[in-house]
């Protein structure tokens, strides 16, 4: 019997990010898997996470996961590299067995890393991320597990998330920072031929990034990769797939002001969004 149907009508897929960036992942997931129900949760009140300590990112992410479980989600995607880097392993190994061992929390780093082997010819990979993701070394560690000979260089872009959160990703300020950060990354290793956008906010600046990235360098945005990986996961895990309701709906929750979130989220999703406020608790 479906354990979730006893309590909740909807058993959606939960998608979590610190802010608006996760909408770039959700959009691609819904293109590939439109049939399911979704709940998106943005912790906009406490974004950005990228400059916060391991402990805080872990605590905030765990609160979000618990909240999404309480909304009936049997499966939660951390559509946030910072949370995936700093909190996913602890939640999977330490918290999940106590909270509900039948539910799952998945991240975005592993599926992204699996993809770079197909793209890179030189084996020299660049990673853009938040200071937290870059300092964690998560991409370096995960890439080397799969491709031990690869060279990985990371560069933190602390200004990119605030530019997106403040809807300045199309402005002239974005040009300045994108060009500066691309130059800084490529100066670390002139053989880099594949650059991972290791923050879910960054695809929202893709036009600017394309403008300044030299031709021939692959730019890896995660949305499509995470979507394909989720589809594959659900095919391999029918016990999870059959728990998900198929109502084609999407609910948006934010820890910030709901109207404020709705206005900006609509710009990112290209369709009207009517969000609800959520209060996360320890
Ligand atoms: N979008 C998130 C990520 O993928 C985090 C951005 C932030 O809150 O700093 O890392």
PDB file of C-alpha atoms in Angstrom, residues 46-196:
ATOM      1  CA  UNK A  46      17.944  33.447   4.580  1.00  0.00           C
ATOM      2  CA  UNK A  47      19.586  33.428   1.128  1.00  0.00           C
ATOM      3  CA  UNK A  48      22.358  33.494   0.152  1.00  0.00           C
ATOM      4  CA  UNK A  49      23.624  30.260   1.701  1.00  0.00           C
ATOM      5  CA  UNK A  50      26.930  30.395  -0.173  1.00  0.00           C
ATOM      6  CA  UNK A  51      28.672  32.552   2.402  1.00  0.00           C
ATOM      7  CA  UNK A  52      27.343  30.698   5.461  1.00  0.00           C
ATOM      8  CA  UNK A  53      29.079  28.114   7.648  1.00  0.00           C
ATOM      9  CA  UNK A  54      28.739  24.363   7.181  1.00  0.00           C
ATOM     10  CA  UNK A  55      26.694  24.094  10.370  1.00  0.00           C
ATOM     11  CA  UNK A  56      24.178  26.777   9.382  1.00  0.00           C
ATOM     12  CA  UNK A  57      23.693  25.462   5.852  1.00  0.00           C
ATOM     13  CA  UNK A  58      23.145  21.995   7.312  1.00  0.00           C
ATOM     14  CA  UNK A  59      20.624  23.254   9.893  1.00  0.00           C
ATOM     15  CA  UNK A  60      18.690  25.376   7.366  1.00  0.00           C
ATOM     16  CA  UNK A  61      18.624  22.572   4.800  1.00  0.00           C
ATOM     17  CA  UNK A  62      17.426  20.027   7.352  1.00  0.00           C
ATOM     18  CA  UNK A  63      14.609  22.378   8.357  1.00  0.00           C
ATOM     19  CA  UNK A  64      13.609  22.655   4.699  1.00  0.00           C
ATOM     20  CA  UNK A  65      13.686  18.897   4.186  1.00  0.00           C
ATOM     21  CA  UNK A  66      11.515  18.340   7.271  1.00  0.00           C
ATOM     22  CA  UNK A  67       9.094  20.968   6.033  1.00  0.00           C
ATOM     23  CA  UNK A  68       8.816  19.343   2.618  1.00  0.00           C
ATOM     24  CA  UNK A  69       8.319  15.931   4.215  1.00  0.00           C
ATOM     25  CA  UNK A  70       5.464  17.475   6.227  1.00  0.00           C
ATOM     26  CA  UNK A  71       3.958  18.643   2.898  1.00  0.00           C
ATOM     27  CA  UNK A  72       3.811  14.973   1.899  1.00  0.00           C
ATOM     28  CA  UNK A  73       6.940  14.766  -0.291  1.00  0.00           C
ATOM     29  CA  UNK A  74       8.435  11.260  -0.344  1.00  0.00           C
ATOM     30  CA  UNK A  75      11.322  12.600  -2.444  1.00  0.00           C
ATOM     31  CA  UNK A  76      13.193  15.900  -2.066  1.00  0.00           C
ATOM     32  CA  UNK A  77      15.706  17.292  -4.539  1.00  0.00           C
ATOM     33  CA  UNK A  78      18.236  19.722  -3.096  1.00  0.00           C
ATOM     34  CA  UNK A  79      18.337  22.006  -6.147  1.00  0.00           C
ATOM     35  CA  UNK A  80      21.187  23.860  -4.505  1.00  0.00           C
ATOM     36  CA  UNK A  81      24.867  23.056  -4.829  1.00  0.00           C
ATOM     37  CA  UNK A  82      25.736  24.703  -1.536  1.00  0.00           C
ATOM     38  CA  UNK A  83      23.208  22.556   0.335  1.00  0.00           C
ATOM     39  CA  UNK A  84      24.239  19.482  -1.670  1.00  0.00           C
ATOM     40  CA  UNK A  85      27.898  20.143  -0.801  1.00  0.00           C
ATOM     41  CA  UNK A  86      27.439  20.969   2.855  1.00  0.00           C
ATOM     42  CA  UNK A  87      24.330  19.152   4.063  1.00  0.00           C
ATOM     43  CA  UNK A  88      23.290  16.271   1.794  1.00  0.00           C
ATOM     44  CA  UNK A  89      25.598  13.582   3.118  1.00  0.00           C
ATOM     45  CA  UNK A  90      24.767  14.292   6.789  1.00  0.00           C
ATOM     46  CA  UNK A  91      21.044  14.332   6.041  1.00  0.00           C
ATOM     47  CA  UNK A  92      21.196  11.094   4.046  1.00  0.00           C
ATOM     48  CA  UNK A  93      23.352   9.241   6.531  1.00  0.00           C
ATOM     49  CA  UNK A  94      22.418  10.688   9.912  1.00  0.00           C
ATOM     50  CA  UNK A  95      18.953  12.238   9.733  1.00  0.00           C
ATOM     51  CA  UNK A  96      17.009  10.261   7.169  1.00  0.00           C
ATOM     52  CA  UNK A  97      17.100   6.929   9.041  1.00  0.00           C
ATOM     53  CA  UNK A  98      15.507   8.668  12.032  1.00  0.00           C
ATOM     54  CA  UNK A  99      13.086  10.922  10.143  1.00  0.00           C
ATOM     55  CA  UNK A 100      11.731   8.349   7.692  1.00  0.00           C
ATOM     56  CA  UNK A 101      13.978   5.764   6.097  1.00  0.00           C
ATOM     57  CA  UNK A 102      11.534   5.258   3.211  1.00  0.00           C
ATOM     58  CA  UNK A 103      11.916   8.829   1.929  1.00  0.00           C
ATOM     59  CA  UNK A 104      14.793  10.090  -0.172  1.00  0.00           C
ATOM     60  CA  UNK A 105      16.827  13.283  -0.483  1.00  0.00           C
ATOM     61  CA  UNK A 106      18.947  13.714  -3.626  1.00  0.00           C
ATOM     62  CA  UNK A 107      21.434  16.410  -4.634  1.00  0.00           C
ATOM     63  CA  UNK A 108      22.722  18.020  -7.822  1.00  0.00           C
ATOM     64  CA  UNK A 109      26.492  17.517  -7.663  1.00  0.00           C
ATOM     65  CA  UNK A 110      26.801  13.828  -8.483  1.00  0.00           C
ATOM     66  CA  UNK A 111      24.643  13.878 -11.658  1.00  0.00           C
ATOM     67  CA  UNK A 112      26.540  16.938 -12.898  1.00  0.00           C
ATOM     68  CA  UNK A 113      29.901  15.311 -12.345  1.00  0.00           C
ATOM     69  CA  UNK A 114      28.848  12.178 -14.229  1.00  0.00           C
ATOM     70  CA  UNK A 115      28.254  14.372 -17.288  1.00  0.00           C
ATOM     71  CA  UNK A 116      31.664  16.084 -17.538  1.00  0.00           C
ATOM     72  CA  UNK A 117      33.412  12.885 -18.638  1.00  0.00           C
ATOM     73  CA  UNK A 118      31.326  12.941 -21.839  1.00  0.00           C
ATOM     74  CA  UNK A 119      32.117  16.584 -22.575  1.00  0.00           C
ATOM     75  CA  UNK A 120      35.762  17.244 -21.805  1.00  0.00           C
ATOM     76  CA  UNK A 121      38.503  16.391 -24.290  1.00  0.00           C
ATOM     77  CA  UNK A 122      41.391  17.861 -22.275  1.00  0.00           C
ATOM     78  CA  UNK A 123      40.283  16.530 -18.876  1.00  0.00           C
ATOM     79  CA  UNK A 124      40.719  20.051 -17.461  1.00  0.00           C
ATOM     80  CA  UNK A 125      37.539  21.179 -15.736  1.00  0.00           C
ATOM     81  CA  UNK A 126      36.595  24.565 -14.297  1.00  0.00           C
ATOM     82  CA  UNK A 127      33.918  25.016 -11.654  1.00  0.00           C
ATOM     83  CA  UNK A 128      32.088  28.195 -10.775  1.00  0.00           C
ATOM     84  CA  UNK A 129      30.252  28.106  -7.462  1.00  0.00           C
ATOM     85  CA  UNK A 130      29.426  29.940  -4.292  1.00  0.00           C
ATOM     86  CA  UNK A 131      32.278  30.422  -1.806  1.00  0.00           C
ATOM     87  CA  UNK A 132      30.758  27.570   0.241  1.00  0.00           C
ATOM     88  CA  UNK A 133      30.649  25.105  -2.636  1.00  0.00           C
ATOM     89  CA  UNK A 134      34.171  25.946  -3.810  1.00  0.00           C
ATOM     90  CA  UNK A 135      35.648  25.826  -0.282  1.00  0.00           C
ATOM     91  CA  UNK A 136      33.979  22.456   0.346  1.00  0.00           C
ATOM     92  CA  UNK A 137      36.010  20.955  -2.518  1.00  0.00           C
ATOM     93  CA  UNK A 138      32.977  18.769  -3.315  1.00  0.00           C
ATOM     94  CA  UNK A 139      33.315  19.012  -7.097  1.00  0.00           C
ATOM     95  CA  UNK A 140      37.019  18.252  -6.995  1.00  0.00           C
ATOM     96  CA  UNK A 141      36.411  15.210  -4.771  1.00  0.00           C
ATOM     97  CA  UNK A 142      33.474  13.856  -6.786  1.00  0.00           C
ATOM     98  CA  UNK A 143      35.138  14.420 -10.188  1.00  0.00           C
ATOM     99  CA  UNK A 144      38.310  12.662  -9.059  1.00  0.00           C
ATOM    100  CA  UNK A 145      36.286   9.660  -7.824  1.00  0.00           C
ATOM    101  CA  UNK A 146      34.982   9.100 -11.342  1.00  0.00           C
ATOM    102  CA  UNK A 147      37.858  10.555 -13.396  1.00  0.00           C
ATOM    103  CA  UNK A 148      41.060  10.298 -11.333  1.00  0.00           C
ATOM    104  CA  UNK A 149      43.275  11.902 -13.972  1.00  0.00           C
ATOM    105  CA  UNK A 150      41.172  15.037 -14.427  1.00  0.00           C
ATOM    106  CA  UNK A 151      42.449  18.441 -13.306  1.00  0.00           C
ATOM    107  CA  UNK A 152      39.828  20.543 -11.513  1.00  0.00           C
ATOM    108  CA  UNK A 153      39.996  24.262 -10.736  1.00  0.00           C
ATOM    109  CA  UNK A 154      37.254  26.074  -8.847  1.00  0.00           C
ATOM    110  CA  UNK A 155      36.520  29.768  -8.641  1.00  0.00           C
ATOM    111  CA  UNK A 156      33.995  31.359  -6.280  1.00  0.00           C
ATOM    112  CA  UNK A 157      31.681  34.040  -7.654  1.00  0.00           C
ATOM    113  CA  UNK A 158      30.188  35.675  -4.546  1.00  0.00           C
ATOM    114  CA  UNK A 159      28.483  38.440  -6.532  1.00  0.00           C
ATOM    115  CA  UNK A 160      26.505  36.306  -8.959  1.00  0.00           C
ATOM    116  CA  UNK A 161      23.813  35.075  -6.556  1.00  0.00           C
ATOM    117  CA  UNK A 162      23.020  38.584  -5.238  1.00  0.00           C
ATOM    118  CA  UNK A 163      22.806  39.791  -8.849  1.00  0.00           C
ATOM    119  CA  UNK A 164      20.210  37.106  -9.614  1.00  0.00           C
ATOM    120  CA  UNK A 165      18.304  37.535  -6.337  1.00  0.00           C
ATOM    121  CA  UNK A 166      18.095  41.281  -6.990  1.00  0.00           C
ATOM    122  CA  UNK A 167      17.041  40.821 -10.629  1.00  0.00           C
ATOM    123  CA  UNK A 168      20.249  42.453 -11.880  1.00  0.00           C
ATOM    124  CA  UNK A 169      21.428  39.474 -13.920  1.00  0.00           C
ATOM    125  CA  UNK A 170      20.732  41.353 -17.182  1.00  0.00           C
ATOM    126  CA  UNK A 171      22.293  44.618 -16.024  1.00  0.00           C
ATOM    127  CA  UNK A 172      25.703  46.169 -16.735  1.00  0.00           C
ATOM    128  CA  UNK A 173      26.970  45.200 -13.276  1.00  0.00           C
ATOM    129  CA  UNK A 174      26.551  41.561 -14.276  1.00  0.00           C
ATOM    130  CA  UNK A 175      28.774  42.113 -17.339  1.00  0.00           C
ATOM    131  CA  UNK A 176      31.551  43.417 -15.125  1.00  0.00           C
ATOM    132  CA  UNK A 177      31.487  40.525 -12.656  1.00  0.00           C
ATOM    133  CA  UNK A 178      30.921  37.753 -15.198  1.00  0.00           C
ATOM    134  CA  UNK A 179      33.837  38.879 -17.354  1.00  0.00           C
ATOM    135  CA  UNK A 180      36.095  39.296 -14.311  1.00  0.00           C
ATOM    136  CA  UNK A 181      35.269  35.849 -12.907  1.00  0.00           C
ATOM    137  CA  UNK A 182      35.616  34.050 -16.240  1.00  0.00           C
ATOM    138  CA  UNK A 183      39.046  35.632 -16.734  1.00  0.00           C
ATOM    139  CA  UNK A 184      40.053  34.630 -13.199  1.00  0.00           C
ATOM    140  CA  UNK A 185      39.009  30.992 -13.691  1.00  0.00           C
ATOM    141  CA  UNK A 186      40.661  30.574 -17.080  1.00  0.00           C
ATOM    142  CA  UNK A 187      43.851  32.204 -15.764  1.00  0.00           C
ATOM    143  CA  UNK A 188      44.174  29.259 -13.369  1.00  0.00           C
ATOM    144  CA  UNK A 189      44.506  26.755 -16.234  1.00  0.00           C
ATOM    145  CA  UNK A 190      44.485  27.575 -19.937  1.00  0.00           C
ATOM    146  CA  UNK A 191      43.548  23.991 -20.862  1.00  0.00           C
ATOM    147  CA  UNK A 192      40.102  24.175 -19.247  1.00  0.00           C
ATOM    148  CA  UNK A 193      37.592  23.143 -21.920  1.00  0.00           C
ATOM    149  CA  UNK A 194      34.551  22.463 -19.724  1.00  0.00           C
ATOM    150  CA  UNK A 195      33.116  24.795 -17.094  1.00  0.00           C
ATOM    151  CA  UNK A 196      30.471  23.627 -14.631  1.00  0.00           C
TER     152      UNK A 196
END
